[in-house]
CSV table of C-alpha atoms in Angstrom, one decimal:
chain,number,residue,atom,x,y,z
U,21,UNK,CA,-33.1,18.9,-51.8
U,22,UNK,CA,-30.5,21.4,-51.0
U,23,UNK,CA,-29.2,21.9,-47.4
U,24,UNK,CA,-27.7,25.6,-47.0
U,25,UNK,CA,-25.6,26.1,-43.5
U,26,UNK,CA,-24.9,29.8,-42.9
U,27,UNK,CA,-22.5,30.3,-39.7
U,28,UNK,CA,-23.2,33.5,-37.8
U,29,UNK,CA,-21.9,36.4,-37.9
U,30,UNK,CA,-18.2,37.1,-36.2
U,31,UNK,CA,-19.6,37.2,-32.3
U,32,UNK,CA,-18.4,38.7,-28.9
U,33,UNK,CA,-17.4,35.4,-28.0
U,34,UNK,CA,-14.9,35.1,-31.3
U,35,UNK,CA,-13.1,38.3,-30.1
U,36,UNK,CA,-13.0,37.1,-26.8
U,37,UNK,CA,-11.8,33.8,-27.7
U,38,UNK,CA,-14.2,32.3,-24.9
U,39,UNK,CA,-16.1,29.1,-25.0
U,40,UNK,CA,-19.5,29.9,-25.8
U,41,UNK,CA,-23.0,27.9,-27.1
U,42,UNK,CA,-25.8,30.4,-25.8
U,43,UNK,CA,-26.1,34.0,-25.9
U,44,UNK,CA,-23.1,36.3,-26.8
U,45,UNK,CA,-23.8,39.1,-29.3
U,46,UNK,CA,-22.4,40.1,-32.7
U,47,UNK,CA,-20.2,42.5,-33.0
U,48,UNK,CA,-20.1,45.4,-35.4
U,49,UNK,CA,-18.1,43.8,-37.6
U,50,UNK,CA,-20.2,40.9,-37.2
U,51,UNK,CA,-23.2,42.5,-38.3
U,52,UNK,CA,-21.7,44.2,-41.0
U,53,UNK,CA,-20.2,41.0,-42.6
U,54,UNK,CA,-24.1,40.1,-43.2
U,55,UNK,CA,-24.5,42.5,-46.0
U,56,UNK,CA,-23.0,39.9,-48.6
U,57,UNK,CA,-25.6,37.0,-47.8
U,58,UNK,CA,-28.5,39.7,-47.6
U,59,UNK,CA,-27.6,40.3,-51.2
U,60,UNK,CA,-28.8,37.4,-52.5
U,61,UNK,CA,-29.6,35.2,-49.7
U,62,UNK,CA,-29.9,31.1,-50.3
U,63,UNK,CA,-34.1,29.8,-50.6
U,64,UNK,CA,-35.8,27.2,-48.5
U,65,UNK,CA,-37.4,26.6,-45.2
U,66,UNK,CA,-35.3,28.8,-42.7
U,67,UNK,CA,-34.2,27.2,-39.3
U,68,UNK,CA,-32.1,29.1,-36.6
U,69,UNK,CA,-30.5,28.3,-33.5
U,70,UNK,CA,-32.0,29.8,-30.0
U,71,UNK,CA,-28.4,31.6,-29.8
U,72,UNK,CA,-28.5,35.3,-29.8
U,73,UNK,CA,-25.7,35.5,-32.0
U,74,UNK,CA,-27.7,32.9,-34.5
U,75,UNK,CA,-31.0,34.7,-34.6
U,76,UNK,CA,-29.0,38.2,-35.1
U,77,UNK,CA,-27.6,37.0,-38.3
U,78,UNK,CA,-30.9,35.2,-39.5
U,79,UNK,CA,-32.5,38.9,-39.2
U,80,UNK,CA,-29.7,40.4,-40.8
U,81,UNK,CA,-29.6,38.7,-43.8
U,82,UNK,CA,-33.6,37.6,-44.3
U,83,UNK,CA,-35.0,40.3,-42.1
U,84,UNK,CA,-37.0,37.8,-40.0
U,85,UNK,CA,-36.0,35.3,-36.9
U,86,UNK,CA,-36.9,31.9,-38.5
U,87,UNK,CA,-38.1,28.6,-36.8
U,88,UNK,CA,-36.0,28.0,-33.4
U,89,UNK,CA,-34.5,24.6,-33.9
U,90,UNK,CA,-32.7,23.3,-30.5
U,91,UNK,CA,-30.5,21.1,-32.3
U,92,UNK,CA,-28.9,23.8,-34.1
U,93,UNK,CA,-27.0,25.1,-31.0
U,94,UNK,CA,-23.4,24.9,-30.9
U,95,UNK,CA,-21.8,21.8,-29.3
U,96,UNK,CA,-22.5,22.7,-25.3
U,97,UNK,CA,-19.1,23.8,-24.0
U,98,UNK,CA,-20.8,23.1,-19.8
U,99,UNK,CA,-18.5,24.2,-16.9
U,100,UNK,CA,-16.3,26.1,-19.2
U,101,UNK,CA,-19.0,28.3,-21.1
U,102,UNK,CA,-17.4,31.8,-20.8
U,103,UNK,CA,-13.6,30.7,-20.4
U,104,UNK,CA,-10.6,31.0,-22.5
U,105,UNK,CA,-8.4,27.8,-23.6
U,106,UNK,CA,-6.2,28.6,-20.9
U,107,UNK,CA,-9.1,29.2,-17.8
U,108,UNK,CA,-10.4,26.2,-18.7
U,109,UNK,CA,-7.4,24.3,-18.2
U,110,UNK,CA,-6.6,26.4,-15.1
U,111,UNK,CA,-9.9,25.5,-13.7
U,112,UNK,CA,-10.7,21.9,-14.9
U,113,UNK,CA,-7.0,20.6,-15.8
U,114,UNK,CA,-7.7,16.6,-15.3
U,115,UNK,CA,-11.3,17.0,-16.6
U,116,UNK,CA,-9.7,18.9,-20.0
U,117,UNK,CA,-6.9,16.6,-20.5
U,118,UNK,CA,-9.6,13.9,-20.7
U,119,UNK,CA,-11.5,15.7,-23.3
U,120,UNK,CA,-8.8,16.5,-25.5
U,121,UNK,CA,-7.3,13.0,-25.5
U,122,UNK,CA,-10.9,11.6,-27.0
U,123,UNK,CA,-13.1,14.5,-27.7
U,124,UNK,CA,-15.4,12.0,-29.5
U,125,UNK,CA,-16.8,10.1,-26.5
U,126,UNK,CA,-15.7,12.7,-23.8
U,127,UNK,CA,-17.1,16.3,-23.4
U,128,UNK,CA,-16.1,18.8,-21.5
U,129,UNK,CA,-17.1,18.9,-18.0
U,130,UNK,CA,-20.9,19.0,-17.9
U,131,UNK,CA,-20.9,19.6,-21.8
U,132,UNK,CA,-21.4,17.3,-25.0
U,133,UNK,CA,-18.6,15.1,-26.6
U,134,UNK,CA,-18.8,15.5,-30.1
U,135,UNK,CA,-20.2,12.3,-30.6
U,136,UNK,CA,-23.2,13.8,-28.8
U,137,UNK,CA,-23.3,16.6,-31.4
U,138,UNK,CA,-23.0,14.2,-34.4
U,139,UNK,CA,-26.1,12.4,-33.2
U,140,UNK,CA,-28.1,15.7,-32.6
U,141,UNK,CA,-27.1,16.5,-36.2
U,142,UNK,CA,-27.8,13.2,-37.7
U,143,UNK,CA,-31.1,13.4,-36.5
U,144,UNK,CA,-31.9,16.9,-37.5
U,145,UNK,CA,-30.8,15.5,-40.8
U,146,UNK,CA,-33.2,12.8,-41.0
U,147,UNK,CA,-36.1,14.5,-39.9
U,148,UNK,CA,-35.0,17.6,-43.0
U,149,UNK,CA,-34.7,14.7,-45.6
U,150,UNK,CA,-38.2,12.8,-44.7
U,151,UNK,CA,-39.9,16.5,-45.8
U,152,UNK,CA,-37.9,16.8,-48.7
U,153,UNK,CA,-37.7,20.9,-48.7
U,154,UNK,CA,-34.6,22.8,-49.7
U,155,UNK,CA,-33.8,23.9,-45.9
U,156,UNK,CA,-31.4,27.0,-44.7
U,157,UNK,CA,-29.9,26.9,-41.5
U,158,UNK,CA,-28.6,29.7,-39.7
U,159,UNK,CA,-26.3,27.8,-37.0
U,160,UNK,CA,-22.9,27.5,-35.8
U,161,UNK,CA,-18.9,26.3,-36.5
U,162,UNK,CA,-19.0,23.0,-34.8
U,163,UNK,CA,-22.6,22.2,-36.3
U,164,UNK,CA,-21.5,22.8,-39.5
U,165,UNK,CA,-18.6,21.0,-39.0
U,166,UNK,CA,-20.8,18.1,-38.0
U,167,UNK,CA,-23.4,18.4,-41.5
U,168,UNK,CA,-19.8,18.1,-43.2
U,169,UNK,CA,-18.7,15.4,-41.4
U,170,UNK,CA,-21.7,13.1,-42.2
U,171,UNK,CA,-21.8,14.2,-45.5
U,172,UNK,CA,-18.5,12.5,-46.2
U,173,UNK,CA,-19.5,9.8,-44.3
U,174,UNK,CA,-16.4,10.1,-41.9
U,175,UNK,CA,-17.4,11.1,-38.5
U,176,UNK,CA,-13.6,11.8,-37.3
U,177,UNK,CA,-13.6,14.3,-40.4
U,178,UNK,CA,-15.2,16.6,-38.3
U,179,UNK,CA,-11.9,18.5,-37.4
U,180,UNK,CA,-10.8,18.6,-41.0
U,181,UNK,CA,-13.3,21.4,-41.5
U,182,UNK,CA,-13.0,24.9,-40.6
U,183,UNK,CA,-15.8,26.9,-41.5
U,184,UNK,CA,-15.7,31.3,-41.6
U,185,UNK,CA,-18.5,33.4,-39.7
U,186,UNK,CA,-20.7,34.6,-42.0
U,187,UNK,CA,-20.0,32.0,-44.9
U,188,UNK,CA,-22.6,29.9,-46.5
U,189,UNK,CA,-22.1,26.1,-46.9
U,190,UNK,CA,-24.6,24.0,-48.8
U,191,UNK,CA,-25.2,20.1,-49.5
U,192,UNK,CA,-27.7,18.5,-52.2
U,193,UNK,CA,-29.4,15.4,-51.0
U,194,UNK,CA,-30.6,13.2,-53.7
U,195,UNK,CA,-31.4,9.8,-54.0
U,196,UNK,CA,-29.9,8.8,-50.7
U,197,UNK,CA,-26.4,10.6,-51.2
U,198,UNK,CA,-25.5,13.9,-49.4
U,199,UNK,CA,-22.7,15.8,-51.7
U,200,UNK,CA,-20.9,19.1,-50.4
U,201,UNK,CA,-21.6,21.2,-53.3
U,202,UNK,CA,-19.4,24.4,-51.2
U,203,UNK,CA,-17.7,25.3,-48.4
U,204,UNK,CA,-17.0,28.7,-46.6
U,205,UNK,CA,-18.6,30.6,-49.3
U,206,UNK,CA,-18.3,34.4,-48.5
């Protein structure tokens, strides 16, 4: 079976270089940058994240919202949804310090760690692999980054990926192995 992982369009958010994991808009630029994936868009079961900015770029490039999948959202930023870097230290300096010395079991304040994410992910995974259809995902940076870190079967990989808005990464699934077949594709 064949995993594809589109990330959205560039978003509001992006610009703004604000935490976000719900509802910010694409841009113009955003929505244009669809255009290349509408061309020839990837096959399979489509599954997009409640996110505006997700369900945007699903209709931009199939012309249709998909199946809402909850696990698909970004990794939940909490208190600092809608703050910059530097706000959020400003705001919550003892609570971020703690999250950046072990993002893995330590979220931001009220959010997810990214161990959180990585078992959201794993089990969207499963549950994809028992049905056994090629799947597309229209999702997010951080839950892509996740897909990529299982893959490799790393789970502190997941910051050795960066992945574009608007690019298209896939993984084949076959006979219990998960391969990256491409990353970032644009």
């Amino acid at each position: 079976m064949k995993i594809s992982l589109i990330r959205h369009g560039q978003s509001q958010a992006n610009v703004e270089g604000v935490y976000a994991s719900i509802d910010t808009p694409l841009t113009s630029l955003g929505q244009e940058s669809l255009k290349f994936l509408a061309q020839k868009p990837p096959q399979g079961d489509l599954y997009v994240s409640p996110a505006k900015r997700a369900i945007q770029t699903a209709e931009g490039i199939f012309s249709r919202p998909g199946k809402i999948e909850d696990r698909l959202l970004e990794i939940s930023y909490g208190a600092l949804e809608g703050l910059t870097f530097s706000q959020s230290q400003d705001s919550y300096p003892q609570e971020v310090k703690t999250w950046l010395e072990n993002p893995f079991d330590n979220g931001p304040p009220q959010g997810e760690s990214i161990k959180q994410l990585l078992d959201r992910v794993e089990d969207l995974l499963h549950s994809w692999i028992q049905k056994d259809h090629d799947v597309v995902a229209v999702t997010h940076e951080g839950v892509i980054r996740a897909f990529l870190a299982l893959a490799v079967g790393k789970k502190e990989s997941y910051f050795n990926f960066f992945i574009e808005n608007a690019s298209l990464s896939s993984l084949r699934v076959e006979g219990g192995f998960t391969q990256i077949l491409q990353i970032n594709y644009k």
